[in-house]
């Protein structure tokens, strides 16, 4: 089954404790992206990747890092999480920049 | 600037009736894709329908159709024969080459289907 898998789905953590949200897709997509969704602000892009070893900042990259060492994986790293990073996070992938973006199920992160 | 506008924060529709969710977009790019996604209360983002900027016919997917009016820059979603399971947030979105593939979302419309 074609899918984008994110883990963990739910996480409560404390300020400053490094965490990684993993994302993996099995569709051989070149394009991958991370979004966060906040009430009243909608969905905003954090980082994206056009291909392996090619990443770039989206609209709200501060406080996040990403890497793309393999085509299928695109982890999101929060080096020192803060409460303003409490949000619903989505990983997504597509075969090219115009086509349908396939979303993971979302990861709900709470930073205390 | 790339922008998606959804002017209806919330809508109600009677079960089995049709409903139209409005979406207008703004871009200077000639090539772009327009999308509608559904987000139920469980949170996942479900792709519904896609319209390419060069597609001459309106897209249809089952009970969903996209009313694409390029000159007006509108891409309204029509849901026919509404079902209780259609109650959700609906997002209109756009991808362009100029946005480097970023899917630009509208604020969404919350649809409630009444039995």
mmCIF file of C-alpha atoms in Angstrom:
data_model
loop_
_atom_site.group_PDB
_atom_site.id
_atom_site.type_symbol
_atom_site.label_atom_id
_atom_site.label_comp_id
_atom_site.label_asym_id
_atom_site.label_seq_id
_atom_site.Cartn_x
_atom_site.Cartn_y
_atom_site.Cartn_z
ATOM 1 C CA UNK A 1 0.000 0.000 0.000
ATOM 2 C CA UNK A 2 1.310 3.430 -0.999
ATOM 3 C CA UNK A 3 1.786 5.498 2.112
ATOM 4 C CA UNK A 4 3.668 8.081 4.100
ATOM 5 C CA UNK A 5 4.455 6.907 7.624
ATOM 6 C CA UNK A 6 5.237 9.225 10.500
ATOM 7 C CA UNK A 7 6.371 8.348 13.998
ATOM 8 C CA UNK A 8 5.557 9.044 16.714
ATOM 9 C CA UNK A 9 1.901 9.910 16.201
ATOM 10 C CA UNK A 10 1.638 11.507 19.628
ATOM 11 C CA UNK A 11 4.378 12.854 21.857
ATOM 12 C CA UNK A 12 4.538 14.926 25.012
ATOM 13 C CA UNK A 13 7.995 16.202 25.856
ATOM 14 C CA UNK A 14 9.708 18.921 27.845
ATOM 15 C CA UNK A 15 11.514 22.054 26.782
ATOM 16 C CA UNK A 16 15.033 21.431 25.551
ATOM 17 C CA UNK A 17 14.867 17.674 25.129
ATOM 18 C CA UNK A 18 15.942 16.845 21.578
ATOM 19 C CA UNK A 19 13.504 14.835 19.540
ATOM 20 C CA UNK A 20 13.147 13.448 16.038
ATOM 21 C CA UNK A 21 9.958 12.810 14.121
ATOM 22 C CA UNK A 22 10.578 10.213 11.449
ATOM 23 C CA UNK A 23 8.952 10.176 8.024
ATOM 24 C CA UNK A 24 9.160 7.448 5.427
ATOM 25 C CA UNK A 25 7.443 7.021 2.056
ATOM 26 C CA UNK A 26 7.292 3.912 -0.110
ATOM 27 C CA UNK A 27 6.334 5.550 -3.412
ATOM 28 C CA UNK A 28 9.809 6.448 -4.643
ATOM 29 C CA UNK A 29 8.875 10.123 -4.533
ATOM 30 C CA UNK A 30 11.561 12.713 -5.063
ATOM 31 C CA UNK A 31 9.788 15.584 -3.304
ATOM 32 C CA UNK A 32 9.186 15.536 0.454
ATOM 33 C CA UNK A 33 8.054 18.235 2.811
ATOM 34 C CA UNK A 34 7.161 18.999 6.419
ATOM 35 C CA UNK A 35 4.211 21.154 7.505
ATOM 36 C CA UNK A 36 2.900 22.301 10.831
ATOM 37 C CA UNK A 37 -0.749 23.084 11.452
ATOM 38 C CA UNK A 38 -1.846 25.561 14.094
ATOM 39 C CA UNK A 39 -5.322 26.944 14.866
ATOM 40 C CA UNK A 40 -5.927 30.206 13.051
ATOM 41 C CA UNK A 41 -2.666 29.936 11.110
ATOM 42 C CA UNK A 42 -3.456 26.980 8.887
ATOM 43 C CA UNK A 43 -0.767 24.753 7.422
ATOM 44 C CA UNK A 44 2.686 26.204 6.947
ATOM 45 C CA UNK A 45 5.688 24.617 5.313
ATOM 46 C CA UNK A 46 8.732 24.066 7.526
ATOM 47 C CA UNK A 47 11.274 22.450 5.177
ATOM 48 C CA UNK A 48 11.198 20.671 1.876
ATOM 49 C CA UNK A 49 13.449 18.462 -0.176
ATOM 50 C CA UNK A 50 13.553 18.148 -3.960
ATOM 51 C CA UNK A 51 15.745 15.051 -3.856
ATOM 52 C CA UNK A 52 18.396 13.217 -1.872
ATOM 53 C CA UNK A 53 20.847 15.612 -0.198
ATOM 54 C CA UNK A 54 18.806 18.620 -1.405
ATOM 55 C CA UNK A 55 16.855 20.435 1.298
ATOM 56 C CA UNK A 56 15.616 23.976 1.672
ATOM 57 C CA UNK A 57 13.755 26.179 4.109
ATOM 58 C CA UNK A 58 10.040 26.705 3.905
ATOM 59 C CA UNK A 59 8.047 29.466 5.544
ATOM 60 C CA UNK A 60 8.740 28.618 9.202
ATOM 61 C CA UNK A 61 12.105 26.802 9.508
ATOM 62 C CA UNK A 62 13.341 28.337 12.791
ATOM 63 C CA UNK A 63 13.991 25.737 15.471
ATOM 64 C CA UNK A 64 13.934 22.782 13.069
ATOM 65 C CA UNK A 65 16.442 20.733 11.111
ATOM 66 C CA UNK A 66 15.986 18.097 8.446
ATOM 67 C CA UNK A 67 18.112 15.673 6.493
ATOM 68 C CA UNK A 68 17.591 13.650 3.309
ATOM 69 C CA UNK A 69 20.227 10.952 3.147
ATOM 70 C CA UNK A 70 17.939 8.423 1.493
ATOM 71 C CA UNK A 71 15.113 8.978 -0.930
ATOM 72 C CA UNK A 72 12.469 7.388 1.271
ATOM 73 C CA UNK A 73 13.266 9.098 4.591
ATOM 74 C CA UNK A 74 12.947 12.723 5.664
ATOM 75 C CA UNK A 75 13.233 13.120 9.447
ATOM 76 C CA UNK A 76 12.339 16.338 11.256
ATOM 77 C CA UNK A 77 14.647 17.219 14.121
ATOM 78 C CA UNK A 78 13.868 19.559 16.984
ATOM 79 C CA UNK A 79 17.237 20.166 18.637
ATOM 80 C CA UNK A 80 15.859 22.116 21.599
ATOM 81 C CA UNK A 81 12.062 22.091 21.541
ATOM 82 C CA UNK A 82 10.150 25.013 22.986
ATOM 83 C CA UNK A 83 6.450 25.360 23.875
ATOM 84 C CA UNK A 84 5.775 27.382 20.696
ATOM 85 C CA UNK A 85 6.592 24.236 18.727
ATOM 86 C CA UNK A 86 3.540 22.517 20.150
ATOM 87 C CA UNK A 87 1.633 21.691 16.994
ATOM 88 C CA UNK A 88 0.290 19.070 14.609
ATOM 89 C CA UNK A 89 3.017 18.074 12.166
ATOM 90 C CA UNK A 90 2.554 16.537 8.749
ATOM 91 C CA UNK A 91 5.069 14.932 6.463
ATOM 92 C CA UNK A 92 4.153 14.769 2.777
ATOM 93 C CA UNK A 93 5.610 13.534 -0.481
ATOM 94 C CA UNK A 94 4.952 13.753 -4.206
ATOM 95 C CA UNK A 95 6.480 12.601 -7.447
ATOM 96 C CA UNK A 96 6.949 16.164 -8.734
ATOM 97 C CA UNK A 97 6.252 19.729 -7.683
ATOM 98 C CA UNK A 98 2.860 20.050 -9.388
ATOM 99 C CA UNK A 99 1.230 16.783 -8.474
ATOM 100 C CA UNK A 100 -0.794 15.517 -5.563
ATOM 101 C CA UNK A 101 0.912 15.727 -2.205
ATOM 102 C CA UNK A 102 0.462 12.558 -0.156
ATOM 103 C CA UNK A 103 0.268 13.236 3.566
ATOM 104 C CA UNK A 104 1.221 11.144 6.547
ATOM 105 C CA UNK A 105 -1.301 10.718 9.347
ATOM 106 C CA UNK A 106 0.164 13.551 11.377
ATOM 107 C CA UNK A 107 2.193 13.772 14.591
ATOM 108 C CA UNK A 108 0.718 15.689 17.482
ATOM 109 C CA UNK A 109 3.538 17.172 19.526
ATOM 110 C CA UNK A 110 3.197 18.894 22.889
ATOM 111 C CA UNK A 111 6.182 20.667 24.446
ATOM 112 C CA UNK A 112 5.786 21.506 28.142
ATOM 113 C CA UNK B 1 2.192 36.620 -4.310
ATOM 114 C CA UNK B 2 0.656 33.168 -4.157
ATOM 115 C CA UNK B 3 -2.528 33.063 -2.142
ATOM 116 C CA UNK B 4 -5.613 30.934 -1.572
ATOM 117 C CA UNK B 5 -8.783 32.463 -0.175
ATOM 118 C CA UNK B 6 -11.668 30.531 1.322
ATOM 119 C CA UNK B 7 -14.335 32.976 2.436
ATOM 120 C CA UNK B 8 -16.654 30.530 4.207
ATOM 121 C CA UNK B 9 -15.355 29.652 7.694
ATOM 122 C CA UNK B 10 -18.299 27.321 8.255
ATOM 123 C CA UNK B 11 -21.218 25.890 6.329
ATOM 124 C CA UNK B 12 -24.208 23.687 7.002
ATOM 125 C CA UNK B 13 -25.885 21.388 4.498
ATOM 126 C CA UNK B 14 -28.770 18.977 4.763
ATOM 127 C CA UNK B 15 -27.975 15.334 4.212
ATOM 128 C CA UNK B 16 -28.439 14.262 0.559
ATOM 129 C CA UNK B 17 -28.257 17.828 -0.726
ATOM 130 C CA UNK B 18 -25.419 19.316 -2.783
ATOM 131 C CA UNK B 19 -23.050 21.947 -1.399
ATOM 132 C CA UNK B 20 -20.477 24.269 -2.952
ATOM 133 C CA UNK B 21 -17.344 25.327 -1.085
ATOM 134 C CA UNK B 22 -15.745 28.466 -2.461
ATOM 135 C CA UNK B 23 -12.084 28.957 -3.290
ATOM 136 C CA UNK B 24 -10.272 31.715 -5.135
ATOM 137 C CA UNK B 25 -6.582 31.781 -5.866
ATOM 138 C CA UNK B 26 -3.943 34.253 -6.879
ATOM 139 C CA UNK B 27 -0.759 33.472 -8.763
ATOM 140 C CA UNK B 28 1.227 34.933 -11.624
ATOM 141 C CA UNK B 29 2.504 31.492 -12.658
ATOM 142 C CA UNK B 30 1.021 29.964 -15.794
ATOM 143 C CA UNK B 31 1.484 26.401 -14.583
ATOM 144 C CA UNK B 32 -0.120 25.401 -11.320
ATOM 145 C CA UNK B 33 -2.169 22.703 -9.701
ATOM 146 C CA UNK B 34 -5.265 23.178 -7.565
ATOM 147 C CA UNK B 35 -6.258 20.695 -4.892
ATOM 148 C CA UNK B 36 -8.928 20.029 -2.341
ATOM 149 C CA UNK B 37 -8.200 18.136 0.852
ATOM 150 C CA UNK B 38 -10.532 16.931 3.561
ATOM 151 C CA UNK B 39 -9.507 16.867 7.209
ATOM 152 C CA UNK B 40 -11.890 14.978 9.511
ATOM 153 C CA UNK B 41 -11.781 15.434 13.267
ATOM 154 C CA UNK B 42 -9.279 12.574 13.487
ATOM 155 C CA UNK B 43 -6.746 14.893 11.864
ATOM 156 C CA UNK B 44 -5.481 13.188 8.730
ATOM 157 C CA UNK B 45 -5.346 15.038 5.407
ATOM 158 C CA UNK B 46 -7.295 13.232 2.695
ATOM 159 C CA UNK B 47 -6.806 14.175 -0.948
ATOM 160 C CA UNK B 48 -10.097 14.675 -2.792
ATOM 161 C CA UNK B 49 -9.549 16.164 -6.213
ATOM 162 C CA UNK B 50 -6.999 17.853 -8.477
ATOM 163 C CA UNK B 51 -7.236 20.370 -11.327
ATOM 164 C CA UNK B 52 -4.300 21.362 -13.489
ATOM 165 C CA UNK B 53 -4.109 24.879 -14.852
ATOM 166 C CA UNK B 54 -4.106 23.603 -18.431
ATOM 167 C CA UNK B 55 -6.936 21.149 -17.977
ATOM 168 C CA UNK B 56 -9.870 22.249 -20.094
ATOM 169 C CA UNK B 57 -12.453 20.074 -18.415
ATOM 170 C CA UNK B 58 -13.532 20.311 -14.804
ATOM 171 C CA UNK B 59 -12.190 17.508 -12.646
ATOM 172 C CA UNK B 60 -14.582 14.976 -11.133
ATOM 173 C CA UNK B 61 -14.018 12.217 -8.594
ATOM 174 C CA UNK B 62 -17.147 10.362 -7.573
ATOM 175 C CA UNK B 63 -19.345 12.789 -5.631
ATOM 176 C CA UNK B 64 -16.737 15.526 -5.838
ATOM 177 C CA UNK B 65 -16.360 17.930 -8.721
ATOM 178 C CA UNK B 66 -14.238 21.011 -9.121
ATOM 179 C CA UNK B 67 -15.799 24.024 -10.795
ATOM 180 C CA UNK B 68 -12.731 25.592 -12.391
ATOM 181 C CA UNK B 69 -13.138 29.124 -13.752
ATOM 182 C CA UNK B 70 -9.687 30.211 -14.805
ATOM 183 C CA UNK B 71 -10.553 33.777 -15.781
ATOM 184 C CA UNK B 72 -12.108 34.360 -12.382
ATOM 185 C CA UNK B 73 -9.332 32.415 -10.641
ATOM 186 C CA UNK B 74 -11.812 30.292 -8.795
ATOM 187 C CA UNK B 75 -11.783 26.573 -8.019
ATOM 188 C CA UNK B 76 -14.943 25.749 -6.105
ATOM 189 C CA UNK B 77 -15.576 22.267 -4.760
ATOM 190 C CA UNK B 78 -19.014 20.782 -5.301
ATOM 191 C CA UNK B 79 -20.086 17.838 -3.171
ATOM 192 C CA UNK B 80 -23.203 16.120 -4.425
ATOM 193 C CA UNK B 81 -25.562 14.063 -2.254
ATOM 194 C CA UNK B 82 -23.951 15.034 1.055
ATOM 195 C CA UNK B 83 -23.437 12.328 3.648
ATOM 196 C CA UNK B 84 -22.957 12.583 7.406
ATOM 197 C CA UNK B 85 -19.374 11.408 6.919
ATOM 198 C CA UNK B 86 -18.673 14.511 4.830
ATOM 199 C CA UNK B 87 -18.644 16.630 8.000
ATOM 200 C CA UNK B 88 -15.045 17.867 8.195
ATOM 201 C CA UNK B 89 -12.687 20.743 7.431
ATOM 202 C CA UNK B 90 -12.067 21.271 3.743
ATOM 203 C CA UNK B 91 -8.942 22.943 2.454
ATOM 204 C CA UNK B 92 -8.328 24.389 -0.967
ATOM 205 C CA UNK B 93 -4.648 24.438 -1.935
ATOM 206 C CA UNK B 94 -2.341 25.341 -4.807
ATOM 207 C CA UNK B 95 1.086 24.293 -6.000
ATOM 208 C CA UNK B 96 3.119 26.285 -8.489
ATOM 209 C CA UNK B 97 6.602 26.095 -9.890
ATOM 210 C CA UNK B 98 7.264 29.497 -8.397
ATOM 211 C CA UNK B 99 6.466 28.224 -4.933
ATOM 212 C CA UNK B 100 9.040 25.419 -5.286
ATOM 213 C CA UNK B 101 6.338 22.838 -4.835
ATOM 214 C CA UNK B 102 5.036 24.329 -1.609
ATOM 215 C CA UNK B 103 1.364 23.493 -1.217
ATOM 216 C CA UNK B 104 -0.227 26.808 -0.271
ATOM 217 C CA UNK B 105 -3.375 26.304 1.750
ATOM 218 C CA UNK B 106 -6.450 28.363 2.376
ATOM 219 C CA UNK B 107 -7.778 28.766 5.924
ATOM 220 C CA UNK B 108 -10.357 26.072 5.367
ATOM 221 C CA UNK B 109 -14.138 25.685 5.529
ATOM 222 C CA UNK B 110 -15.789 23.622 8.226
ATOM 223 C CA UNK B 111 -18.666 21.699 6.705
ATOM 224 C CA UNK B 112 -21.383 20.252 8.914
ATOM 225 C CA UNK B 113 -23.909 17.854 7.415
ATOM 226 C CA UNK B 114 -27.274 17.778 9.189
ATOM 227 C CA UNK B 115 -29.364 14.591 9.253
#
